[in-house]
Amino acid sequence: MPEERTIIASFPSSSKARTTADALAAAGLADVHIRRNSRYGVSQDPYINDPISHQAESLASLVLFSTNSPNDENQATKVLMDADPSVSGMSARGYGMAGGAAFTLVAFVPEPRVDEAVGIIKANGGDV
C-alpha cells in the first residue's frame, strides 16, 4: 500500500471547495472531506439549516451553521451572531478562523500524486 499525504487547503466559499473536491474525484482522488469553519460551533442539520423549511432559528443558523449551539439559548447572542461580519460574507478571508477562510478541504493523496492534487486545489482557488 503506497504512503499517503494529507493535504489541507482553505477556501472562502463552499462552492469553490465543492468544485475542487469534484475535480479531485474526477482525477481519481476521492478521499476528500470539506468542513465549515466557524467561531461559534457547527451544526450541519439539513432540516434546520434549510431556508425553505422555515425552521431556521436565525440568519446566523443559515449562514454560520450555528443551530443547536449552546449559545442559541440566549436571544441577544443570536442577534449578535447575526451581526457578525462573517454572516454578510465580508469576512470570506482572514477573519479569525483556522486557515483564515470559512471552509477547509482535507484530501488524503498517494505520495506520487501530491503535486497533481496541489495543482488542482490551487487552480480552483484554494490555499494550501
mmCIF file of N, CA and C in Angstrom:
data_model
loop_
_atom_site.group_PDB
_atom_site.id
_atom_site.type_symbol
_atom_site.label_atom_id
_atom_site.label_comp_id
_atom_site.label_asym_id
_atom_site.label_seq_id
_atom_site.Cartn_x
_atom_site.Cartn_y
_atom_site.Cartn_z
ATOM 1 N N MET A 1 0.853 -1.179 0.000
ATOM 2 C CA MET A 1 0.000 0.000 0.000
ATOM 3 C C MET A 1 0.903 1.248 0.000
ATOM 4 N N PRO A 2 0.712 2.151 -0.960
ATOM 5 C CA PRO A 2 1.560 3.348 -1.031
ATOM 6 C C PRO A 2 1.263 4.299 0.131
ATOM 7 N N GLU A 3 2.295 5.027 0.524
ATOM 8 C CA GLU A 3 2.105 6.009 1.588
ATOM 9 C C GLU A 3 1.239 7.150 1.087
ATOM 10 N N GLU A 4 0.470 7.720 2.018
ATOM 11 C CA GLU A 4 -0.401 8.851 1.683
ATOM 12 C C GLU A 4 0.069 10.098 2.404
ATOM 13 N N ARG A 5 -0.264 11.229 1.823
ATOM 14 C CA ARG A 5 -0.011 12.522 2.441
ATOM 15 C C ARG A 5 -1.359 13.182 2.671
ATOM 16 N N THR A 6 -1.429 13.974 3.698
ATOM 17 C CA THR A 6 -2.629 14.747 3.986
ATOM 18 C C THR A 6 -2.415 16.162 3.470
ATOM 19 N N ILE A 7 -3.334 16.616 2.638
ATOM 20 C CA ILE A 7 -3.274 17.979 2.112
ATOM 21 C C ILE A 7 -4.434 18.747 2.726
ATOM 22 N N ILE A 8 -4.128 19.885 3.329
ATOM 23 C CA ILE A 8 -5.156 20.731 3.933
ATOM 24 C C ILE A 8 -5.174 22.049 3.181
ATOM 25 N N ALA A 9 -6.352 22.415 2.688
ATOM 26 C CA ALA A 9 -6.496 23.654 1.919
ATOM 27 C C ALA A 9 -7.677 24.448 2.459
ATOM 28 N N SER A 10 -7.607 25.757 2.334
ATOM 29 C CA SER A 10 -8.712 26.602 2.783
ATOM 30 C C SER A 10 -9.352 27.291 1.583
ATOM 31 N N PHE A 11 -10.670 27.516 1.707
ATOM 32 C CA PHE A 11 -11.466 28.135 0.645
ATOM 33 C C PHE A 11 -12.419 29.158 1.246
ATOM 34 N N PRO A 12 -12.675 30.246 0.527
ATOM 35 C CA PRO A 12 -13.597 31.252 1.032
ATOM 36 C C PRO A 12 -15.075 30.888 0.856
ATOM 37 N N SER A 13 -15.369 29.883 0.020
ATOM 38 C CA SER A 13 -16.766 29.525 -0.202
ATOM 39 C C SER A 13 -16.929 28.016 -0.333
ATOM 40 N N SER A 14 -18.118 27.542 0.004
ATOM 41 C CA SER A 14 -18.392 26.114 -0.105
ATOM 42 C C SER A 14 -18.424 25.679 -1.559
ATOM 43 N N SER A 15 -18.864 26.563 -2.457
ATOM 44 C CA SER A 15 -18.937 26.181 -3.873
ATOM 45 C C SER A 15 -17.541 25.956 -4.457
ATOM 46 N N LYS A 16 -16.562 26.784 -4.080
ATOM 47 C CA LYS A 16 -15.194 26.563 -4.562
ATOM 48 C C LYS A 16 -14.614 25.282 -3.977
ATOM 49 N N ALA A 17 -14.886 25.031 -2.720
ATOM 50 C CA ALA A 17 -14.400 23.795 -2.094
ATOM 51 C C ALA A 17 -15.040 22.578 -2.754
ATOM 52 N N ARG A 18 -16.341 22.635 -3.024
ATOM 53 C CA ARG A 18 -17.054 21.518 -3.653
ATOM 54 C C ARG A 18 -16.558 21.296 -5.082
ATOM 55 N N THR A 19 -16.334 22.375 -5.842
ATOM 56 C CA THR A 19 -15.808 22.253 -7.200
ATOM 57 C C THR A 19 -14.446 21.571 -7.183
ATOM 58 N N THR A 20 -13.618 21.935 -6.215
ATOM 59 C CA THR A 20 -12.298 21.342 -6.084
ATOM 60 C C THR A 20 -12.397 19.866 -5.720
ATOM 61 N N ALA A 21 -13.279 19.532 -4.792
ATOM 62 C CA ALA A 21 -13.471 18.132 -4.408
ATOM 63 C C ALA A 21 -13.923 17.312 -5.609
ATOM 64 N N ASP A 22 -14.815 17.871 -6.422
ATOM 65 C CA ASP A 22 -15.280 17.179 -7.622
ATOM 66 C C ASP A 22 -14.148 16.993 -8.629
ATOM 67 N N ALA A 23 -13.294 18.021 -8.772
ATOM 68 C CA ALA A 23 -12.154 17.923 -9.695
ATOM 69 C C ALA A 23 -11.159 16.867 -9.210
ATOM 70 N N LEU A 24 -10.930 16.809 -7.902
ATOM 71 C CA LEU A 24 -10.039 15.786 -7.360
ATOM 72 C C LEU A 24 -10.624 14.392 -7.575
ATOM 73 N N ALA A 25 -11.921 14.251 -7.374
ATOM 74 C CA ALA A 25 -12.579 12.958 -7.583
ATOM 75 C C ALA A 25 -12.492 12.536 -9.052
ATOM 76 N N ALA A 26 -12.654 13.501 -9.958
ATOM 77 C CA ALA A 26 -12.552 13.205 -11.391
ATOM 78 C C ALA A 26 -11.146 12.727 -11.757
ATOM 79 N N ALA A 27 -10.158 13.164 -10.992
ATOM 80 C CA ALA A 27 -8.773 12.738 -11.213
ATOM 81 C C ALA A 27 -8.457 11.433 -10.477
ATOM 82 N N GLY A 28 -9.463 10.855 -9.831
ATOM 83 C CA GLY A 28 -9.270 9.600 -9.125
ATOM 84 C C GLY A 28 -8.818 9.747 -7.684
ATOM 85 N N LEU A 29 -8.932 10.950 -7.155
ATOM 86 C CA LEU A 29 -8.549 11.219 -5.764
ATOM 87 C C LEU A 29 -9.815 11.532 -4.975
ATOM 88 N N ALA A 30 -10.475 10.495 -4.514
ATOM 89 C CA ALA A 30 -11.813 10.658 -3.936
ATOM 90 C C ALA A 30 -11.853 10.765 -2.425
ATOM 91 N N ASP A 31 -10.738 10.561 -1.737
ATOM 92 C CA ASP A 31 -10.751 10.631 -0.273
ATOM 93 C C ASP A 31 -10.573 12.089 0.151
ATOM 94 N N VAL A 32 -11.649 12.855 -0.029
ATOM 95 C CA VAL A 32 -11.637 14.305 0.190
ATOM 96 C C VAL A 32 -12.803 14.666 1.097
ATOM 97 N N HIS A 33 -12.548 15.558 2.050
ATOM 98 C CA HIS A 33 -13.576 15.967 3.003
ATOM 99 C C HIS A 33 -13.599 17.486 3.104
ATOM 100 N N ILE A 34 -14.795 18.051 3.180
ATOM 101 C CA ILE A 34 -14.961 19.503 3.313
ATOM 102 C C ILE A 34 -15.626 19.782 4.654
ATOM 103 N N ARG A 35 -15.087 20.758 5.364
ATOM 104 C CA ARG A 35 -15.642 21.149 6.657
ATOM 105 C C ARG A 35 -15.819 22.653 6.711
ATOM 106 N N ARG A 36 -16.868 23.088 7.389
ATOM 107 C CA ARG A 36 -17.151 24.507 7.600
ATOM 108 C C ARG A 36 -16.433 24.942 8.861
ATOM 109 N N ASN A 37 -15.664 26.008 8.784
ATOM 110 C CA ASN A 37 -15.016 26.585 9.959
ATOM 111 C C ASN A 37 -15.953 27.618 10.543
ATOM 112 N N SER A 38 -16.094 27.620 11.836
ATOM 113 C CA SER A 38 -16.957 28.590 12.476
ATOM 114 C C SER A 38 -16.398 28.939 13.844
ATOM 115 N N ARG A 39 -16.546 30.170 14.208
ATOM 116 C CA ARG A 39 -16.135 30.606 15.536
ATOM 117 C C ARG A 39 -17.198 30.257 16.568
ATOM 118 N N TYR A 40 -18.335 29.731 16.139
ATOM 119 C CA TYR A 40 -19.472 29.540 17.037
ATOM 120 C C TYR A 40 -19.918 28.092 17.162
ATOM 121 N N GLY A 41 -19.160 27.151 16.663
ATOM 122 C CA GLY A 41 -19.613 25.769 16.660
ATOM 123 C C GLY A 41 -20.449 25.528 15.414
ATOM 124 N N VAL A 42 -20.505 24.306 14.971
ATOM 125 C CA VAL A 42 -21.168 23.997 13.713
ATOM 126 C C VAL A 42 -22.178 22.885 13.926
ATOM 127 N N SER A 43 -23.353 23.060 13.358
ATOM 128 C CA SER A 43 -24.363 22.020 13.349
ATOM 129 C C SER A 43 -24.860 21.877 11.919
ATOM 130 N N GLN A 44 -24.565 20.760 11.294
ATOM 131 C CA GLN A 44 -24.944 20.549 9.895
ATOM 132 C C GLN A 44 -26.306 19.859 9.810
ATOM 133 N N ASP A 45 -27.313 20.467 10.358
ATOM 134 C CA ASP A 45 -28.659 19.910 10.335
ATOM 135 C C ASP A 45 -29.354 20.390 9.066
ATOM 136 N N PRO A 46 -29.547 19.528 8.065
ATOM 137 C CA PRO A 46 -30.104 19.987 6.793
ATOM 138 C C PRO A 46 -31.553 20.475 6.904
ATOM 139 N N TYR A 47 -32.288 20.020 7.910
ATOM 140 C CA TYR A 47 -33.660 20.476 8.059
ATOM 141 C C TYR A 47 -33.696 21.882 8.650
ATOM 142 N N ILE A 48 -32.960 22.087 9.742
ATOM 143 C CA ILE A 48 -32.934 23.393 10.396
ATOM 144 C C ILE A 48 -32.239 24.428 9.526
ATOM 145 N N ASN A 49 -31.163 24.040 8.853
ATOM 146 C CA ASN A 49 -30.379 24.989 8.070
ATOM 147 C C ASN A 49 -30.915 25.189 6.659
ATOM 148 N N ASP A 50 -32.155 24.794 6.408
ATOM 149 C CA ASP A 50 -32.770 24.941 5.091
ATOM 150 C C ASP A 50 -33.766 26.099 5.126
ATOM 151 N N PRO A 51 -33.531 27.190 4.366
ATOM 152 C CA PRO A 51 -34.429 28.335 4.439
ATOM 153 C C PRO A 51 -35.838 28.033 3.917
ATOM 154 N N ILE A 52 -35.979 27.030 3.091
ATOM 155 C CA ILE A 52 -37.293 26.707 2.536
ATOM 156 C C ILE A 52 -38.191 26.055 3.579
ATOM 157 N N SER A 53 -37.599 25.345 4.540
ATOM 158 C CA SER A 53 -38.396 24.657 5.565
ATOM 159 C C SER A 53 -38.959 25.608 6.609
ATOM 160 N N HIS A 54 -38.499 26.862 6.642
ATOM 161 C CA HIS A 54 -38.918 27.866 7.628
ATOM 162 C C HIS A 54 -38.594 27.423 9.052
ATOM 163 N N GLN A 55 -37.572 26.617 9.217
ATOM 164 C CA GLN A 55 -37.181 26.131 10.532
ATOM 165 C C GLN A 55 -35.928 26.814 11.057
ATOM 166 N N ALA A 56 -35.335 27.690 10.276
ATOM 167 C CA ALA A 56 -34.098 28.341 10.710
ATOM 168 C C ALA A 56 -34.359 29.155 11.966
ATOM 169 N N GLU A 57 -33.463 29.003 12.930
ATOM 170 C CA GLU A 57 -33.623 29.720 14.187
ATOM 171 C C GLU A 57 -33.221 31.182 14.058
ATOM 172 N N SER A 58 -32.305 31.470 13.135
ATOM 173 C CA SER A 58 -31.854 32.839 12.921
ATOM 174 C C SER A 58 -31.105 32.902 11.608
ATOM 175 N N LEU A 59 -30.776 34.109 11.180
ATOM 176 C CA LEU A 59 -29.948 34.267 9.986
ATOM 177 C C LEU A 59 -28.616 33.556 10.196
ATOM 178 N N ALA A 60 -28.074 33.658 11.391
ATOM 179 C CA ALA A 60 -26.795 33.012 11.686
ATOM 180 C C ALA A 60 -26.885 31.504 11.514
ATOM 181 N N SER A 61 -28.023 30.913 11.847
ATOM 182 C CA SER A 61 -28.128 29.464 11.710
ATOM 183 C C SER A 61 -28.047 29.038 10.258
ATOM 184 N N LEU A 62 -28.504 29.888 9.346
ATOM 185 C CA LEU A 62 -28.404 29.574 7.923
ATOM 186 C C LEU A 62 -26.993 29.780 7.392
ATOM 187 N N VAL A 63 -26.348 30.844 7.813
ATOM 188 C CA VAL A 63 -25.055 31.210 7.253
ATOM 189 C C VAL A 63 -23.889 30.607 8.015
ATOM 190 N N LEU A 64 -23.971 30.603 9.336
ATOM 191 C CA LEU A 64 -22.873 30.099 10.156
ATOM 192 C C LEU A 64 -23.062 28.645 10.551
ATOM 193 N N PHE A 65 -24.174 28.023 10.150
ATOM 194 C CA PHE A 65 -24.487 26.651 10.549
ATOM 195 C C PHE A 65 -24.393 26.520 12.065
ATOM 196 N N SER A 66 -25.000 27.462 12.781
ATOM 197 C CA SER A 66 -24.811 27.530 14.228
ATOM 198 C C SER A 66 -26.003 27.028 15.027
ATOM 199 N N THR A 67 -26.947 26.371 14.417
ATOM 200 C CA THR A 67 -28.103 25.900 15.171
ATOM 201 C C THR A 67 -27.687 24.918 16.244
ATOM 202 N N ASN A 68 -28.440 24.914 17.291
ATOM 203 C CA ASN A 68 -28.257 23.983 18.408
ATOM 204 C C ASN A 68 -26.943 24.165 19.140
ATOM 205 N N SER A 69 -26.256 25.261 18.922
ATOM 206 C CA SER A 69 -25.058 25.503 19.720
ATOM 207 C C SER A 69 -25.509 26.021 21.078
ATOM 208 N N PRO A 70 -24.712 25.837 22.116
ATOM 209 C CA PRO A 70 -25.152 26.201 23.471
ATOM 210 C C PRO A 70 -25.577 27.654 23.597
ATOM 211 N N ASN A 71 -24.976 28.548 22.834
ATOM 212 C CA ASN A 71 -25.304 29.965 22.953
ATOM 213 C C ASN A 71 -26.658 30.328 22.343
ATOM 214 N N ASP A 72 -27.266 29.411 21.609
ATOM 215 C CA ASP A 72 -28.539 29.732 20.969
ATOM 216 C C ASP A 72 -29.685 29.887 21.958
ATOM 217 N N GLU A 73 -29.465 29.549 23.220
ATOM 218 C CA GLU A 73 -30.492 29.729 24.239
ATOM 219 C C GLU A 73 -30.754 31.211 24.490
ATOM 220 N N ASN A 74 -29.762 32.036 24.257
ATOM 221 C CA ASN A 74 -29.824 33.447 24.570
ATOM 222 C C ASN A 74 -30.184 34.251 23.313
ATOM 223 N N GLN A 75 -31.336 34.918 23.310
ATOM 224 C CA GLN A 75 -31.781 35.671 22.136
ATOM 225 C C GLN A 75 -30.812 36.790 21.766
ATOM 226 N N ALA A 76 -30.210 37.443 22.762
ATOM 227 C CA ALA A 76 -29.261 38.515 22.479
ATOM 228 C C ALA A 76 -28.035 37.972 21.743
ATOM 229 N N THR A 77 -27.617 36.771 22.081
ATOM 230 C CA THR A 77 -26.480 36.158 21.405
ATOM 231 C C THR A 77 -26.805 35.916 19.947
ATOM 232 N N LYS A 78 -28.025 35.488 19.658
ATOM 233 C CA LYS A 78 -28.435 35.263 18.265
ATOM 234 C C LYS A 78 -28.340 36.553 17.464
ATOM 235 N N VAL A 79 -28.782 37.653 18.042
ATOM 236 C CA VAL A 79 -28.738 38.930 17.349
ATOM 237 C C VAL A 79 -27.295 39.329 17.064
ATOM 238 N N LEU A 80 -26.425 39.141 18.049
ATOM 239 C CA LEU A 80 -25.019 39.477 17.850
ATOM 240 C C LEU A 80 -24.377 38.574 16.796
ATOM 241 N N MET A 81 -24.736 37.301 16.799
ATOM 242 C CA MET A 81 -24.200 36.397 15.780
ATOM 243 C C MET A 81 -24.677 36.818 14.400
ATOM 244 N N ASP A 82 -25.937 37.262 14.289
ATOM 245 C CA ASP A 82 -26.461 37.716 13.002
ATOM 246 C C ASP A 82 -25.704 38.932 12.492
ATOM 247 N N ALA A 83 -25.178 39.750 13.403
ATOM 248 C CA ALA A 83 -24.466 40.967 13.010
ATOM 249 C C ALA A 83 -22.981 40.717 12.744
ATOM 250 N N ASP A 84 -22.527 39.503 12.962
ATOM 251 C CA ASP A 84 -21.117 39.178 12.743
ATOM 252 C C ASP A 84 -20.748 39.387 11.267
ATOM 253 N N PRO A 85 -19.570 39.932 10.978
ATOM 254 C CA PRO A 85 -19.168 40.156 9.585
ATOM 255 C C PRO A 85 -19.146 38.888 8.739
ATOM 256 N N SER A 86 -18.973 37.742 9.355
ATOM 257 C CA SER A 86 -18.927 36.510 8.571
ATOM 258 C C SER A 86 -20.288 36.146 7.995
ATOM 259 N N VAL A 87 -21.377 36.672 8.540
ATOM 260 C CA VAL A 87 -22.707 36.379 8.012
ATOM 261 C C VAL A 87 -22.917 37.058 6.662
ATOM 262 N N SER A 88 -22.399 38.267 6.517
ATOM 263 C CA SER A 88 -22.589 39.015 5.279
ATOM 264 C C SER A 88 -21.631 38.581 4.185
ATOM 265 N N GLY A 89 -20.618 37.793 4.532
ATOM 266 C CA GLY A 89 -19.621 37.411 3.549
ATOM 267 C C GLY A 89 -18.478 38.397 3.471
ATOM 268 N N MET A 90 -18.531 39.453 4.271
ATOM 269 C CA MET A 90 -17.475 40.459 4.248
ATOM 270 C C MET A 90 -16.182 39.934 4.870
ATOM 271 N N SER A 91 -16.236 38.746 5.439
ATOM 272 C CA SER A 91 -15.040 38.205 6.083
ATOM 273 C C SER A 91 -14.660 36.870 5.462
ATOM 274 N N ALA A 92 -14.835 36.741 4.156
ATOM 275 C CA ALA A 92 -14.567 35.466 3.499
ATOM 276 C C ALA A 92 -13.135 35.003 3.716
ATOM 277 N N ARG A 93 -12.222 35.941 3.925
ATOM 278 C CA ARG A 93 -10.822 35.574 4.165
ATOM 279 C C ARG A 93 -10.283 36.358 5.360
ATOM 280 N N GLY A 94 -9.495 35.662 6.167
ATOM 281 C CA GLY A 94 -8.755 36.313 7.233
ATOM 282 C C GLY A 94 -9.551 36.785 8.426
ATOM 283 N N TYR A 95 -10.656 36.144 8.735
ATOM 284 C CA TYR A 95 -11.484 36.612 9.842
ATOM 285 C C TYR A 95 -11.427 35.647 11.021
ATOM 286 N N GLY A 96 -10.286 35.536 11.649
ATOM 287 C CA GLY A 96 -10.149 34.806 12.898
ATOM 288 C C GLY A 96 -10.531 33.345 12.882
ATOM 289 N N MET A 97 -10.400 32.679 11.747
ATOM 290 C CA MET A 97 -10.718 31.259 11.674
ATOM 291 C C MET A 97 -9.488 30.486 11.231
ATOM 292 N N ALA A 98 -9.471 29.210 11.535
ATOM 293 C CA ALA A 98 -8.360 28.360 11.113
ATOM 294 C C ALA A 98 -8.197 28.446 9.605
ATOM 295 N N GLY A 99 -6.992 28.696 9.156
ATOM 296 C CA GLY A 99 -6.742 28.811 7.726
ATOM 297 C C GLY A 99 -7.159 30.144 7.157
ATOM 298 N N GLY A 100 -7.820 30.979 7.966
ATOM 299 C CA GLY A 100 -8.239 32.294 7.506
ATOM 300 C C GLY A 100 -9.396 32.279 6.531
ATOM 301 N N ALA A 101 -10.052 31.151 6.341
ATOM 302 C CA ALA A 101 -11.178 31.060 5.409
ATOM 303 C C ALA A 101 -12.281 30.210 6.031
ATOM 304 N N ALA A 102 -13.466 30.322 5.456
ATOM 305 C CA ALA A 102 -14.637 29.684 6.047
ATOM 306 C C ALA A 102 -14.723 28.179 5.812
ATOM 307 N N PHE A 103 -14.021 27.655 4.813
ATOM 308 C CA PHE A 103 -14.125 26.226 4.506
ATOM 309 C C PHE A 103 -12.746 25.596 4.392
ATOM 310 N N THR A 104 -12.630 24.388 4.909
ATOM 311 C CA THR A 104 -11.390 23.636 4.843
ATOM 312 C C THR A 104 -11.636 22.352 4.070
ATOM 313 N N LEU A 105 -10.733 22.062 3.143
ATOM 314 C CA LEU A 105 -10.771 20.821 2.389
ATOM 315 C C LEU A 105 -9.570 19.990 2.842
ATOM 316 N N VAL A 106 -9.825 18.732 3.183
ATOM 317 C CA VAL A 106 -8.762 17.817 3.581
ATOM 318 C C VAL A 106 -8.783 16.661 2.589
ATOM 319 N N ALA A 107 -7.632 16.422 1.955
ATOM 320 C CA ALA A 107 -7.518 15.335 0.978
ATOM 321 C C ALA A 107 -6.399 14.394 1.399
ATOM 322 N N PHE A 108 -6.660 13.103 1.269
ATOM 323 C CA PHE A 108 -5.654 12.085 1.537
ATOM 324 C C PHE A 108 -5.229 11.532 0.183
ATOM 325 N N VAL A 109 -3.961 11.758 -0.145
ATOM 326 C CA VAL A 109 -3.479 11.533 -1.506
ATOM 327 C C VAL A 109 -2.244 10.632 -1.479
ATOM 328 N N PRO A 110 -2.152 9.665 -2.414
ATOM 329 C CA PRO A 110 -0.934 8.865 -2.505
ATOM 330 C C PRO A 110 0.277 9.772 -2.769
ATOM 331 N N GLU A 111 1.383 9.442 -2.144
ATOM 332 C CA GLU A 111 2.594 10.254 -2.235
ATOM 333 C C GLU A 111 2.957 10.685 -3.668
ATOM 334 N N PRO A 112 2.913 9.798 -4.665
ATOM 335 C CA PRO A 112 3.315 10.219 -6.015
ATOM 336 C C PRO A 112 2.375 11.241 -6.674
ATOM 337 N N ARG A 113 1.190 11.424 -6.115
ATOM 338 C CA ARG A 113 0.208 12.319 -6.748
ATOM 339 C C ARG A 113 -0.007 13.621 -5.978
ATOM 340 N N VAL A 114 0.838 13.896 -5.010
ATOM 341 C CA VAL A 114 0.678 15.095 -4.185
ATOM 342 C C VAL A 114 0.760 16.363 -5.028
ATOM 343 N N ASP A 115 1.761 16.472 -5.885
ATOM 344 C CA ASP A 115 1.910 17.679 -6.712
ATOM 345 C C ASP A 115 0.705 17.885 -7.622
ATOM 346 N N GLU A 116 0.184 16.815 -8.172
ATOM 347 C CA GLU A 116 -1.008 16.899 -9.025
ATOM 348 C C GLU A 116 -2.205 17.425 -8.231
ATOM 349 N N ALA A 117 -2.404 16.878 -7.032
ATOM 350 C CA ALA A 117 -3.531 17.303 -6.202
ATOM 351 C C ALA A 117 -3.396 18.762 -5.781
ATOM 352 N N VAL A 118 -2.201 19.161 -5.388
ATOM 353 C CA VAL A 118 -1.969 20.569 -5.003
ATOM 354 C C VAL A 118 -2.248 21.476 -6.194
ATOM 355 N N GLY A 119 -1.849 21.065 -7.390
ATOM 356 C CA GLY A 119 -2.124 21.863 -8.584
ATOM 357 C C GLY A 119 -3.611 22.037 -8.831
ATOM 358 N N ILE A 120 -4.378 20.974 -8.656
ATOM 359 C CA ILE A 120 -5.835 21.045 -8.829
ATOM 360 C C ILE A 120 -6.441 22.003 -7.794
ATOM 361 N N ILE A 121 -5.988 21.881 -6.557
ATOM 362 C CA ILE A 121 -6.514 22.734 -5.493
ATOM 363 C C ILE A 121 -6.222 24.202 -5.782
ATOM 364 N N LYS A 122 -4.988 24.511 -6.132
ATOM 365 C CA LYS A 122 -4.616 25.910 -6.415
ATOM 366 C C LYS A 122 -5.323 26.435 -7.650
ATOM 367 N N ALA A 123 -5.528 25.593 -8.665
ATOM 368 C CA ALA A 123 -6.226 26.020 -9.887
ATOM 369 C C ALA A 123 -7.674 26.381 -9.599
ATOM 370 N N ASN A 124 -8.226 25.841 -8.512
ATOM 371 C CA ASN A 124 -9.609 26.120 -8.139
ATOM 372 C C ASN A 124 -9.736 27.149 -7.020
ATOM 373 N N GLY A 125 -8.647 27.853 -6.717
ATOM 374 C CA GLY A 125 -8.723 28.952 -5.770
ATOM 375 C C GLY A 125 -8.443 28.608 -4.329
ATOM 376 N N GLY A 126 -7.912 27.424 -4.067
ATOM 377 C CA GLY A 126 -7.612 27.036 -2.697
ATOM 378 C C GLY A 126 -6.226 27.460 -2.270
ATOM 379 N N ASP A 127 -6.062 27.701 -0.994
ATOM 380 C CA ASP A 127 -4.767 27.992 -0.397
ATOM 381 C C ASP A 127 -4.303 26.753 0.340
ATOM 382 N N VAL A 128 -3.128 26.247 -0.034
ATOM 383 C CA VAL A 128 -2.599 25.023 0.563
ATOM 384 C C VAL A 128 -1.562 25.384 1.604
#
